Amino acid sequence: MKEISFIHCADLHLDSPFSGLSSLPEGLFNRLRESTFRSFERIVEEAVTREVDFVLISGDLYDGEDRSIKAQARMKKQMERLAEEEIPVFIIHGNHDHLGGSWTCVELPENVMVFGSDEVSIKEMKTKRGMMIHIYGISYGERHVMERTCTHFIKNGDVDYHIGMLHGHCENSPSSHQPYSPFTVGELLEKEFDYWALGHIHQHQILWEDPYIIYPGNIQGRHRKETGAKGCLIIELSSDHSKMEKVETSDVIWENKKVSIEGIVHFNDVFYCIEKAITEEYINGKGVILNIELIGTASLSQEAKDKIVSGELLEAFQDSMDFDDSFVWLNRIDWAEAVPPRTEFQGSSFFHELENAMDGFSKEDMDESMKDLYRHLHARKFIAAPDEDEQVKVLQNAKKILAGLLHR
């Protein structure tokens, strides 16, 4: 039986700066900074333990074109680990780590084959069991690749398996990623390859099953929009079947959770509900960064609401956390429903003008309002300017506070 096994991973983003998270506690921030490396080390260990035939890395190994020496050195160490086990590695570079950047290059061992950016090329290999394979790929020569590079993949040679490596965007997909190197599933199927190893999209997606056309997702979530466990894929191809196994390797997991407090009035009961939700997210050997949204808040006492809005509730859960092993860090607490204003205000010109003022509050207005805080000699050392999502949340909470004051 003609059978091969390999690991497919992508979007490592080694040494990611985790922008906007520097205000987290030092221990947690350091754990995050190491998380991409830890996840990749686990992927390499899977390759060794399972004795796979080869490893495919489909782009964005590094987080930027000016890739750090630290990231390259850690990559080299893992490649040497695979070289010891005679496991070849095939790499394409994507939009984040394109080959047109400027960096000091750390040379990788001979078992690593990197595809160039000039044209789609073919790397031929023979497995220990005698299977002949052609692996096709191309790296990005610059950050913005809008060409349909998929059209340049042409099946060639009489071998057992043909595998394509492509870092790009599938058209008509819901992803918000940049539409670089676009393609359609139909275009890839026309190539009659046995497997397509995709990269660029950070969520695991199976676009087609026979043959497999797959995004493995990134190996480590880096913010609250990249939720759930991340990792790599173990692929087995044979003459009569194909098999895919997703292996979780991420060191820190981001999770968003809705917690119902319907009918609850008192602060202590809210605290208990959140405490229970945190316990449910405990994962042995891994860290969890948890964002909670409270729903069903209409019955809350004003005292409880005040403690949520002021941050006292969040601070109570964040105090004295250890980040060495398993942990659950409560990152933020949002609440869904605004307190309805009193009936006599609903049709008033005052409330209408207030709504208009809030809706018209721009980023520039927020920057002006908060400039003294971010310029403060001491405060600016501990806080980062809010991103767009955080600005929206600030405005939403402001509306809730104003509505609550009107209700009172």
CSV table of C-alpha atoms in Angstrom, one decimal:
chain,number,residue,atom,x,y,z
A,1,MET,CA,0.0,0.0,0.0
A,2,LYS,CA,1.3,3.4,-1.0
A,3,GLU,CA,1.1,5.3,2.3
A,4,ILE,CA,2.7,8.5,3.7
A,5,SER,CA,2.2,10.6,6.8
A,6,PHE,CA,3.2,14.1,7.4
A,7,ILE,CA,2.5,17.2,9.6
A,8,HIS,CA,0.9,20.3,8.1
A,9,CYS,CA,1.1,23.6,10.1
A,10,ALA,CA,1.1,27.3,9.2
A,11,ASP,CA,1.1,30.8,10.6
A,12,LEU,CA,3.5,30.2,13.5
A,13,HIS,CA,4.2,33.9,14.0
A,14,LEU,CA,7.2,33.0,16.2
A,15,ASP,CA,8.2,35.8,18.6
A,16,SER,CA,4.9,37.6,18.1
A,17,PRO,CA,5.0,40.9,20.0
A,18,PHE,CA,1.4,40.5,21.2
A,19,SER,CA,0.8,44.2,20.5
A,20,GLY,CA,-1.7,45.9,22.8
A,21,LEU,CA,-1.2,43.4,25.6
A,22,SER,CA,1.8,44.8,27.4
A,23,SER,CA,-0.5,46.1,30.2
A,24,LEU,CA,-1.1,42.5,31.3
A,25,PRO,CA,0.8,41.3,34.4
A,26,GLU,CA,4.4,40.6,33.7
A,27,GLY,CA,4.2,36.9,34.4
A,28,LEU,CA,1.2,36.5,32.0
A,29,PHE,CA,2.8,38.6,29.3
A,30,ASN,CA,6.0,36.6,29.5
A,31,ARG,CA,4.0,33.4,29.2
A,32,LEU,CA,2.3,34.7,26.1
A,33,ARG,CA,5.6,35.8,24.6
A,34,GLU,CA,6.9,32.2,24.9
A,35,SER,CA,3.6,30.6,23.8
A,36,THR,CA,4.4,30.5,20.1
A,37,PHE,CA,7.7,28.8,20.7
A,38,ARG,CA,6.2,26.3,23.1
A,39,SER,CA,3.5,25.4,20.7
A,40,PHE,CA,6.0,24.9,17.8
A,41,GLU,CA,8.2,22.7,20.1
A,42,ARG,CA,5.2,20.5,20.7
A,43,ILE,CA,4.6,20.2,17.0
A,44,VAL,CA,8.2,19.1,16.4
A,45,GLU,CA,7.9,16.6,19.2
A,46,GLU,CA,4.7,15.2,17.6
A,47,ALA,CA,6.6,14.8,14.3
A,48,VAL,CA,9.4,12.8,16.1
A,49,THR,CA,7.1,10.7,18.2
A,50,ARG,CA,4.9,9.7,15.3
A,51,GLU,CA,7.8,9.2,12.9
A,52,VAL,CA,6.2,11.2,10.1
A,53,ASP,CA,7.7,11.2,6.7
A,54,PHE,CA,8.1,15.0,6.5
A,55,VAL,CA,6.7,18.4,7.8
A,56,LEU,CA,5.1,21.2,5.8
A,57,ILE,CA,5.0,24.8,7.1
A,58,SER,CA,2.8,26.9,4.9
A,59,GLY,CA,3.9,30.4,5.5
A,60,ASP,CA,4.2,33.1,8.2
A,61,LEU,CA,6.8,31.4,10.3
A,62,TYR,CA,7.8,34.7,11.7
A,63,ASP,CA,5.7,37.7,12.7
A,64,GLY,CA,7.4,40.3,10.5
A,65,GLU,CA,9.8,40.8,7.7
A,66,ASP,CA,12.4,42.0,10.1
A,67,ARG,CA,12.4,38.6,11.9
A,68,SER,CA,14.3,38.5,15.1
A,69,ILE,CA,17.5,36.6,15.7
A,70,LYS,CA,15.8,34.9,18.7
A,71,ALA,CA,13.0,33.6,16.5
A,72,GLN,CA,15.4,32.3,13.9
A,73,ALA,CA,17.6,30.7,16.4
A,74,ARG,CA,14.7,28.9,18.1
A,75,MET,CA,13.5,27.8,14.6
A,76,LYS,CA,17.0,26.4,13.8
A,77,LYS,CA,17.1,24.4,17.0
A,78,GLN,CA,13.8,22.7,16.2
A,79,MET,CA,14.9,22.0,12.6
A,80,GLU,CA,18.1,20.4,13.9
A,81,ARG,CA,15.9,18.2,16.2
A,82,LEU,CA,14.1,17.0,13.1
A,83,ALA,CA,17.3,16.6,11.2
A,84,GLU,CA,18.5,14.2,13.9
A,85,GLU,CA,15.5,12.0,13.1
A,86,GLU,CA,16.0,12.4,9.3
A,87,ILE,CA,12.7,14.2,8.9
A,88,PRO,CA,12.7,16.7,5.9
A,89,VAL,CA,10.9,20.0,6.3
A,90,PHE,CA,9.4,22.0,3.4
A,91,ILE,CA,8.7,25.8,3.9
A,92,ILE,CA,7.0,28.6,2.1
A,93,HIS,CA,7.1,32.2,3.3
A,94,GLY,CA,3.9,34.2,3.5
A,95,ASN,CA,2.9,37.9,3.6
A,96,HIS,CA,4.3,38.5,7.2
A,97,ASP,CA,7.7,36.9,6.6
A,98,HIS,CA,8.1,37.5,2.9
A,99,LEU,CA,11.5,37.1,1.3
A,100,GLY,CA,11.8,40.8,0.3
A,101,GLY,CA,12.4,41.9,3.9
A,102,SER,CA,15.7,43.0,5.4
A,103,TRP,CA,17.1,40.8,8.1
A,104,THR,CA,20.2,39.0,9.4
A,105,CYS,CA,19.7,35.4,8.2
A,106,VAL,CA,20.4,32.4,10.5
A,107,GLU,CA,21.2,29.4,8.3
A,108,LEU,CA,19.0,26.3,8.6
A,109,PRO,CA,20.2,22.7,8.4
A,110,GLU,CA,20.2,20.7,5.2
A,111,ASN,CA,17.0,18.8,5.9
A,112,VAL,CA,15.0,22.1,5.4
A,113,MET,CA,14.0,23.1,1.9
A,114,VAL,CA,12.7,26.6,1.4
A,115,PHE,CA,10.7,27.5,-1.7
A,116,GLY,CA,11.8,30.7,-3.5
A,117,SER,CA,9.6,33.6,-4.7
A,118,ASP,CA,10.4,33.7,-8.4
A,119,GLU,CA,8.2,30.9,-9.6
A,120,VAL,CA,6.4,27.8,-8.4
A,121,SER,CA,9.0,25.1,-8.0
A,122,ILE,CA,9.0,21.4,-7.3
A,123,LYS,CA,10.9,19.6,-4.5
A,124,GLU,CA,11.2,15.9,-5.0
A,125,MET,CA,11.6,13.5,-2.1
A,126,LYS,CA,11.6,9.7,-1.4
A,127,THR,CA,10.3,8.5,1.9
A,128,LYS,CA,11.9,5.7,4.0
A,129,ARG,CA,9.2,3.4,2.7
A,130,GLY,CA,10.1,4.2,-0.9
A,131,MET,CA,7.2,6.5,-1.8
A,132,MET,CA,8.1,9.2,-4.4
A,133,ILE,CA,6.5,12.7,-3.8
A,134,HIS,CA,6.5,16.0,-5.6
A,135,ILE,CA,5.9,19.0,-3.3
A,136,TYR,CA,5.0,22.3,-5.1
A,137,GLY,CA,5.3,25.7,-3.6
A,138,ILE,CA,6.2,29.4,-3.8
A,139,SER,CA,7.1,32.0,-1.2
A,140,TYR,CA,6.0,35.6,-1.2
A,141,GLY,CA,8.6,38.0,-2.6
A,142,GLU,CA,6.8,41.0,-1.1
A,143,ARG,CA,4.0,41.6,1.5
A,144,HIS,CA,1.2,42.3,-1.0
A,145,VAL,CA,0.8,39.5,-3.5
A,146,MET,CA,-2.5,40.0,-5.4
A,147,GLU,CA,-1.6,37.7,-8.3
A,148,ARG,CA,-3.4,34.4,-8.7
A,149,THR,CA,-0.3,32.3,-8.0
A,150,CYS,CA,-2.5,29.2,-8.0
A,151,THR,CA,-2.6,29.3,-11.8
A,152,HIS,CA,1.2,28.6,-11.9
A,153,PHE,CA,0.9,25.2,-10.2
A,154,ILE,CA,1.2,22.5,-12.9
A,155,LYS,CA,1.2,18.8,-12.0
A,156,ASN,CA,4.5,17.2,-13.3
A,157,GLY,CA,6.1,13.8,-13.2
A,158,ASP,CA,5.1,10.3,-12.6
A,159,VAL,CA,5.3,10.0,-8.8
A,160,ASP,CA,3.1,8.5,-6.0
A,161,TYR,CA,1.8,11.8,-4.6
A,162,HIS,CA,1.6,15.5,-5.6
A,163,ILE,CA,1.2,18.0,-2.8
A,164,GLY,CA,0.7,21.8,-3.2
A,165,MET,CA,1.7,24.4,-0.6
A,166,LEU,CA,-0.1,27.8,-0.9
A,167,HIS,CA,-0.3,30.8,1.4
A,168,GLY,CA,-3.4,32.6,0.2
A,169,HIS,CA,-7.1,33.6,0.5
A,170,CYS,CA,-10.0,31.5,-0.7
A,171,GLU,CA,-12.4,33.7,-2.5
A,172,ASN,CA,-16.0,33.9,-1.2
A,173,SER,CA,-14.8,32.8,2.3
A,174,PRO,CA,-16.0,34.7,5.4
A,175,SER,CA,-12.4,35.5,6.6
A,176,SER,CA,-11.4,39.0,7.3
A,177,HIS,CA,-7.8,38.3,6.4
A,178,GLN,CA,-6.2,40.3,3.5
A,179,PRO,CA,-7.2,38.7,0.1
A,180,TYR,CA,-3.6,37.9,-0.9
A,181,SER,CA,-2.8,35.3,-3.6
A,182,PRO,CA,-6.5,34.6,-4.1
A,183,PHE,CA,-7.9,31.3,-5.4
A,184,THR,CA,-11.1,29.2,-5.6
A,185,VAL,CA,-11.6,25.6,-4.6
A,186,GLY,CA,-12.4,24.8,-8.2
A,187,GLU,CA,-9.1,26.2,-9.4
A,188,LEU,CA,-7.2,23.9,-6.9
A,189,LEU,CA,-9.2,20.9,-7.8
A,190,GLU,CA,-8.4,21.3,-11.5
A,191,LYS,CA,-4.7,20.7,-10.6
A,192,GLU,CA,-5.5,17.1,-9.6
A,193,PHE,CA,-3.1,17.2,-6.6
A,194,ASP,CA,-3.4,14.7,-3.8
A,195,TYR,CA,-3.3,17.4,-1.0
A,196,TRP,CA,-3.3,21.1,-0.7
A,197,ALA,CA,-1.4,22.5,2.4
A,198,LEU,CA,-2.8,26.0,2.8
A,199,GLY,CA,-1.8,28.9,5.1
A,200,HIS,CA,-2.8,32.5,5.9
A,201,ILE,CA,-6.2,32.0,7.6
A,202,HIS,CA,-5.9,31.6,11.4
A,203,GLN,CA,-9.0,29.4,11.8
A,204,HIS,CA,-8.9,25.7,11.0
A,205,GLN,CA,-11.0,25.1,7.8
A,206,ILE,CA,-11.5,22.1,5.6
A,207,LEU,CA,-12.4,23.5,2.2
A,208,TRP,CA,-12.6,20.1,0.5
A,209,GLU,CA,-12.1,16.5,1.6
A,210,ASP,CA,-11.3,14.5,-1.5
A,211,PRO,CA,-8.6,15.6,-2.0
A,212,TYR,CA,-8.1,17.5,1.2
A,213,ILE,CA,-7.7,21.3,0.8
A,214,ILE,CA,-7.1,22.5,4.3
A,215,TYR,CA,-6.2,25.5,6.4
A,216,PRO,CA,-4.7,24.2,9.7
A,217,GLY,CA,-5.1,27.6,11.4
A,218,ASN,CA,-2.4,29.2,13.4
A,219,ILE,CA,-0.5,27.4,16.2
A,220,GLN,CA,-1.2,29.8,19.0
A,221,GLY,CA,-4.0,32.3,19.6
A,222,ARG,CA,-2.7,35.8,20.0
A,223,HIS,CA,-5.8,37.8,21.0
A,224,ARG,CA,-9.4,37.4,22.0
A,225,LYS,CA,-10.6,36.9,18.4
A,226,GLU,CA,-8.4,33.8,18.0
A,227,THR,CA,-10.3,31.6,20.4
A,228,GLY,CA,-10.0,27.9,21.1
A,229,ALA,CA,-7.2,25.4,21.0
A,230,LYS,CA,-4.7,25.7,18.1
A,231,GLY,CA,-2.1,23.4,16.7
A,232,CYS,CA,-1.2,21.3,13.7
A,233,LEU,CA,-2.6,18.5,11.5
A,234,ILE,CA,-1.4,14.9,11.1
A,235,ILE,CA,-2.2,13.7,7.6
A,236,GLU,CA,-2.1,10.2,6.3
A,237,LEU,CA,-2.5,9.5,2.6
A,238,SER,CA,-2.8,6.1,1.1
A,239,SER,CA,-4.0,4.5,-2.1
A,240,ASP,CA,-7.4,3.8,-0.7
A,241,HIS,CA,-8.0,6.4,2.0
A,242,SER,CA,-7.1,9.8,3.5
A,243,LYS,CA,-7.1,10.6,7.2
A,244,MET,CA,-6.7,13.9,9.1
A,245,GLU,CA,-6.1,14.3,12.8
A,246,LYS,CA,-6.0,17.7,14.5
A,247,VAL,CA,-3.5,17.9,17.3
A,248,GLU,CA,-3.7,20.7,19.9
A,249,THR,CA,-0.4,22.2,20.8
A,250,SER,CA,-1.2,25.8,21.9
A,251,ASP,CA,0.2,26.8,25.3
A,252,VAL,CA,-2.3,29.5,26.1
A,253,ILE,CA,-6.0,29.4,25.0
A,254,TRP,CA,-8.3,32.4,24.5
A,255,GLU,CA,-11.9,31.8,25.3
A,256,ASN,CA,-15.1,34.0,25.2
A,257,LYS,CA,-17.9,32.9,27.4
A,258,LYS,CA,-21.5,34.1,28.0
A,259,VAL,CA,-22.6,33.8,31.6
A,260,SER,CA,-26.3,34.2,32.4
A,261,ILE,CA,-27.2,36.1,35.6
A,262,GLU,CA,-30.9,36.3,34.8
A,263,GLY,CA,-32.9,37.1,37.9
A,264,ILE,CA,-29.8,37.8,40.0
A,265,VAL,CA,-29.9,40.9,42.2
A,266,HIS,CA,-26.9,40.9,44.5
A,267,PHE,CA,-23.2,41.3,43.8
A,268,ASN,CA,-22.2,38.1,45.8
A,269,ASP,CA,-24.4,36.0,43.5
A,270,VAL,CA,-22.8,37.5,40.4
A,271,PHE,CA,-19.4,36.7,41.9
A,272,TYR,CA,-20.4,33.1,42.4
A,273,CYS,CA,-21.6,32.7,38.8
A,274,ILE,CA,-18.4,34.0,37.4
A,275,GLU,CA,-16.3,31.9,39.8
A,276,LYS,CA,-18.2,28.8,38.5
A,277,ALA,CA,-17.6,29.8,34.9
A,278,ILE,CA,-13.8,30.2,35.6
A,279,THR,CA,-13.7,26.7,37.1
A,280,GLU,CA,-15.3,25.2,34.0
A,281,GLU,CA,-12.5,26.6,31.8
A,282,TYR,CA,-9.7,25.0,33.8
A,283,ILE,CA,-7.4,23.0,31.5
A,284,ASN,CA,-4.6,20.9,32.9
A,285,GLY,CA,-1.1,22.1,31.8
A,286,LYS,CA,-2.4,25.1,29.8
A,287,GLY,CA,-3.3,28.6,30.4
A,288,VAL,CA,-6.7,30.1,29.6
A,289,ILE,CA,-7.4,33.8,29.0
A,290,LEU,CA,-11.1,34.2,29.5
A,291,ASN,CA,-13.4,37.1,28.4
A,292,ILE,CA,-16.9,36.9,30.0
A,293,GLU,CA,-20.0,38.6,28.8
A,294,LEU,CA,-22.8,38.8,31.4
A,295,ILE,CA,-26.3,38.5,29.9
A,296,GLY,CA,-29.6,38.9,31.7
A,297,THR,CA,-28.5,41.9,33.8
A,298,ALA,CA,-31.9,43.6,34.2
A,299,SER,CA,-32.5,42.5,37.8
A,300,LEU,CA,-29.0,43.6,39.1
A,301,SER,CA,-29.0,46.0,41.9
A,302,GLN,CA,-27.4,49.4,41.3
A,303,GLU,CA,-24.6,48.5,43.7
A,304,ALA,CA,-23.7,45.4,41.7
A,305,LYS,CA,-23.7,47.3,38.5
A,306,ASP,CA,-21.5,50.0,39.9
A,307,LYS,CA,-19.0,47.4,41.0
A,308,ILE,CA,-18.9,45.8,37.5
A,309,VAL,CA,-18.5,49.1,35.7
A,310,SER,CA,-15.9,50.4,38.1
A,311,GLY,CA,-13.7,47.3,37.6
A,312,GLU,CA,-13.9,46.1,41.2
A,313,LEU,CA,-15.4,42.8,40.2
A,314,LEU,CA,-12.7,42.1,37.6
A,315,GLU,CA,-9.9,43.2,39.9
A,316,ALA,CA,-11.1,40.7,42.6
A,317,PHE,CA,-10.5,37.8,40.2
A,318,GLN,CA,-7.2,39.1,38.8
A,319,ASP,CA,-5.5,39.5,42.2
A,320,SER,CA,-2.5,37.2,43.0
A,321,MET,CA,-2.4,35.0,39.9
A,322,ASP,CA,0.4,32.5,39.2
A,323,PHE,CA,1.2,31.9,35.5
A,324,ASP,CA,3.8,29.1,35.7
A,325,ASP,CA,1.4,26.2,34.9
A,326,SER,CA,-2.3,25.9,34.5
A,327,PHE,CA,-4.3,29.0,35.1
A,328,VAL,CA,-7.4,30.9,34.1
A,329,TRP,CA,-7.0,34.7,33.8
A,330,LEU,CA,-10.2,36.7,33.7
A,331,ASN,CA,-9.3,39.3,31.1
A,332,ARG,CA,-12.5,41.3,30.9
A,333,ILE,CA,-16.1,41.4,32.0
A,334,ASP,CA,-18.7,42.9,29.6
A,335,TRP,CA,-22.4,43.0,30.1
A,336,ALA,CA,-24.9,42.9,27.2
A,337,GLU,CA,-28.0,44.8,28.2
A,338,ALA,CA,-28.2,48.4,28.9
A,339,VAL,CA,-30.4,49.6,31.8
A,340,PRO,CA,-33.6,51.0,30.2
A,341,PRO,CA,-34.1,54.7,30.9
A,342,ARG,CA,-37.3,55.7,32.7
A,343,THR,CA,-40.3,55.8,30.4
A,344,GLU,CA,-40.7,59.6,30.7
A,345,PHE,CA,-37.2,60.1,29.2
A,346,GLN,CA,-37.7,57.8,26.2
A,347,GLY,CA,-39.4,60.3,23.9
A,348,SER,CA,-37.8,63.4,25.3
A,349,SER,CA,-35.7,65.7,23.2
A,350,PHE,CA,-33.0,65.5,25.9
A,351,PHE,CA,-32.6,61.7,25.5
A,352,HIS,CA,-32.7,62.0,21.7
A,353,GLU,CA,-29.9,64.5,21.8
A,354,LEU,CA,-27.9,62.4,24.2
A,355,GLU,CA,-28.2,59.4,21.8
A,356,ASN,CA,-27.1,61.5,18.9
A,357,ALA,CA,-24.2,62.8,20.8
A,358,MET,CA,-23.0,59.3,21.7
A,359,ASP,CA,-23.5,58.0,18.2
A,360,GLY,CA,-21.5,60.8,16.8
A,361,PHE,CA,-18.6,60.4,19.2
A,362,SER,CA,-15.6,59.7,17.0
A,363,LYS,CA,-12.1,58.3,17.6
A,364,GLU,CA,-10.8,61.8,17.5
A,365,ASP,CA,-13.2,62.8,20.2
A,366,MET,CA,-12.1,59.9,22.4
A,367,ASP,CA,-8.4,60.6,21.9
A,368,GLU,CA,-9.1,64.2,22.9
A,369,SER,CA,-11.0,63.1,26.0
A,370,MET,CA,-8.4,60.6,27.1
A,371,LYS,CA,-5.2,62.4,26.2
A,372,ASP,CA,-4.4,63.6,29.7
A,373,LEU,CA,-4.6,60.0,30.9
A,374,TYR,CA,-2.2,58.7,28.3
A,375,ARG,CA,0.2,61.6,28.8
A,376,HIS,CA,0.2,61.3,32.5
A,377,LEU,CA,3.8,60.8,33.9
A,378,HIS,CA,2.9,57.7,35.9
A,379,ALA,CA,-0.2,56.3,34.3
A,380,ARG,CA,1.2,56.0,30.8
A,381,LYS,CA,3.7,53.4,32.0
A,382,PHE,CA,0.9,51.0,32.8
A,383,ILE,CA,-1.7,51.4,30.1
A,384,ALA,CA,-1.9,51.1,26.3
A,385,ALA,CA,-4.1,53.1,24.1
A,386,PRO,CA,-7.3,51.2,23.3
A,387,ASP,CA,-7.8,49.5,20.0
A,388,GLU,CA,-11.0,49.9,17.9
A,389,ASP,CA,-12.8,47.1,19.7
A,390,GLU,CA,-11.9,48.5,23.1
A,391,GLN,CA,-13.1,52.0,22.0
A,392,VAL,CA,-16.5,50.5,21.1
A,393,LYS,CA,-16.7,48.8,24.5
A,394,VAL,CA,-15.8,52.1,26.3
A,395,LEU,CA,-18.7,53.9,24.4
A,396,GLN,CA,-21.1,51.0,25.1
A,397,ASN,CA,-20.3,51.1,28.8
A,398,ALA,CA,-20.6,54.9,28.9
A,399,LYS,CA,-24.1,54.6,27.5
A,400,LYS,CA,-25.0,52.0,30.1
A,401,ILE,CA,-23.7,54.2,32.9
A,402,LEU,CA,-25.7,57.2,31.6
A,403,ALA,CA,-28.8,55.1,31.2
A,404,GLY,CA,-28.4,53.8,34.7
A,405,LEU,CA,-28.0,57.3,36.1
A,406,LEU,CA,-31.2,58.4,34.3
A,407,HIS,CA,-33.0,55.4,35.6
A,408,ARG,CA,-31.9,56.2,39.2
